[in-house]
Amino acid sequence: PEGIARLANSGINVMQVTELQSINISGNGF
């Protein structure tokens, strides 16, 4: 259960990071 929860949390973090990166890229005009 702990491993599954960690995987879920890491997956959510990855999604948030990719969203932030896409926002930064679009905001910078790249």
PDB file of C-alpha atoms in Angstrom:
ATOM      1  CA  PRO A   1       0.000   0.000   0.000  1.00  0.00           C
ATOM      2  CA  GLU A   2       2.764   2.462   0.822  1.00  0.00           C
ATOM      3  CA  GLY A   3       4.509   1.791  -2.474  1.00  0.00           C
ATOM      4  CA  ILE A   4       1.270   2.316  -4.383  1.00  0.00           C
ATOM      5  CA  ALA A   5       0.598   5.570  -2.555  1.00  0.00           C
ATOM      6  CA  ARG A   6       4.120   6.781  -3.280  1.00  0.00           C
ATOM      7  CA  LEU A   7       3.754   5.887  -6.949  1.00  0.00           C
ATOM      8  CA  ALA A   8       0.456   7.775  -7.087  1.00  0.00           C
ATOM      9  CA  ASN A   9       1.978  10.816  -5.378  1.00  0.00           C
ATOM     10  CA  SER A  10       5.042  10.780  -7.629  1.00  0.00           C
ATOM     11  CA  GLY A  11       2.772  10.506 -10.669  1.00  0.00           C
ATOM     12  CA  ILE A  12       0.779  13.518  -9.497  1.00  0.00           C
ATOM     13  CA  ASN A  13       4.005  15.455  -8.908  1.00  0.00           C
ATOM     14  CA  VAL A  14       5.226  14.592 -12.405  1.00  0.00           C
ATOM     15  CA  MET A  15       1.957  15.832 -13.887  1.00  0.00           C
ATOM     16  CA  GLN A  16       2.236  19.091 -11.951  1.00  0.00           C
ATOM     17  CA  VAL A  17       5.845  19.592 -13.074  1.00  0.00           C
ATOM     18  CA  THR A  18       4.987  18.974 -16.727  1.00  0.00           C
ATOM     19  CA  GLU A  19       2.088  21.418 -16.462  1.00  0.00           C
ATOM     20  CA  LEU A  20       4.337  24.078 -14.934  1.00  0.00           C
ATOM     21  CA  GLN A  21       6.974  23.509 -17.616  1.00  0.00           C
ATOM     22  CA  SER A  22       4.399  23.794 -20.416  1.00  0.00           C
ATOM     23  CA  ILE A  23       3.072  27.010 -18.860  1.00  0.00           C
ATOM     24  CA  ASN A  24       6.591  28.437 -18.581  1.00  0.00           C
ATOM     25  CA  ILE A  25       7.423  27.461 -22.157  1.00  0.00           C
ATOM     26  CA  SER A  26       4.230  29.013 -23.546  1.00  0.00           C
ATOM     27  CA  GLY A  27       4.694  32.077 -21.339  1.00  0.00           C
ATOM     28  CA  ASN A  28       8.258  32.590 -22.571  1.00  0.00           C
ATOM     29  CA  GLY A  29       7.181  32.320 -26.181  1.00  0.00           C
ATOM     30  CA  PHE A  30       9.077  29.101 -26.851  1.00  0.00           C
TER      31      PHE A  30
END
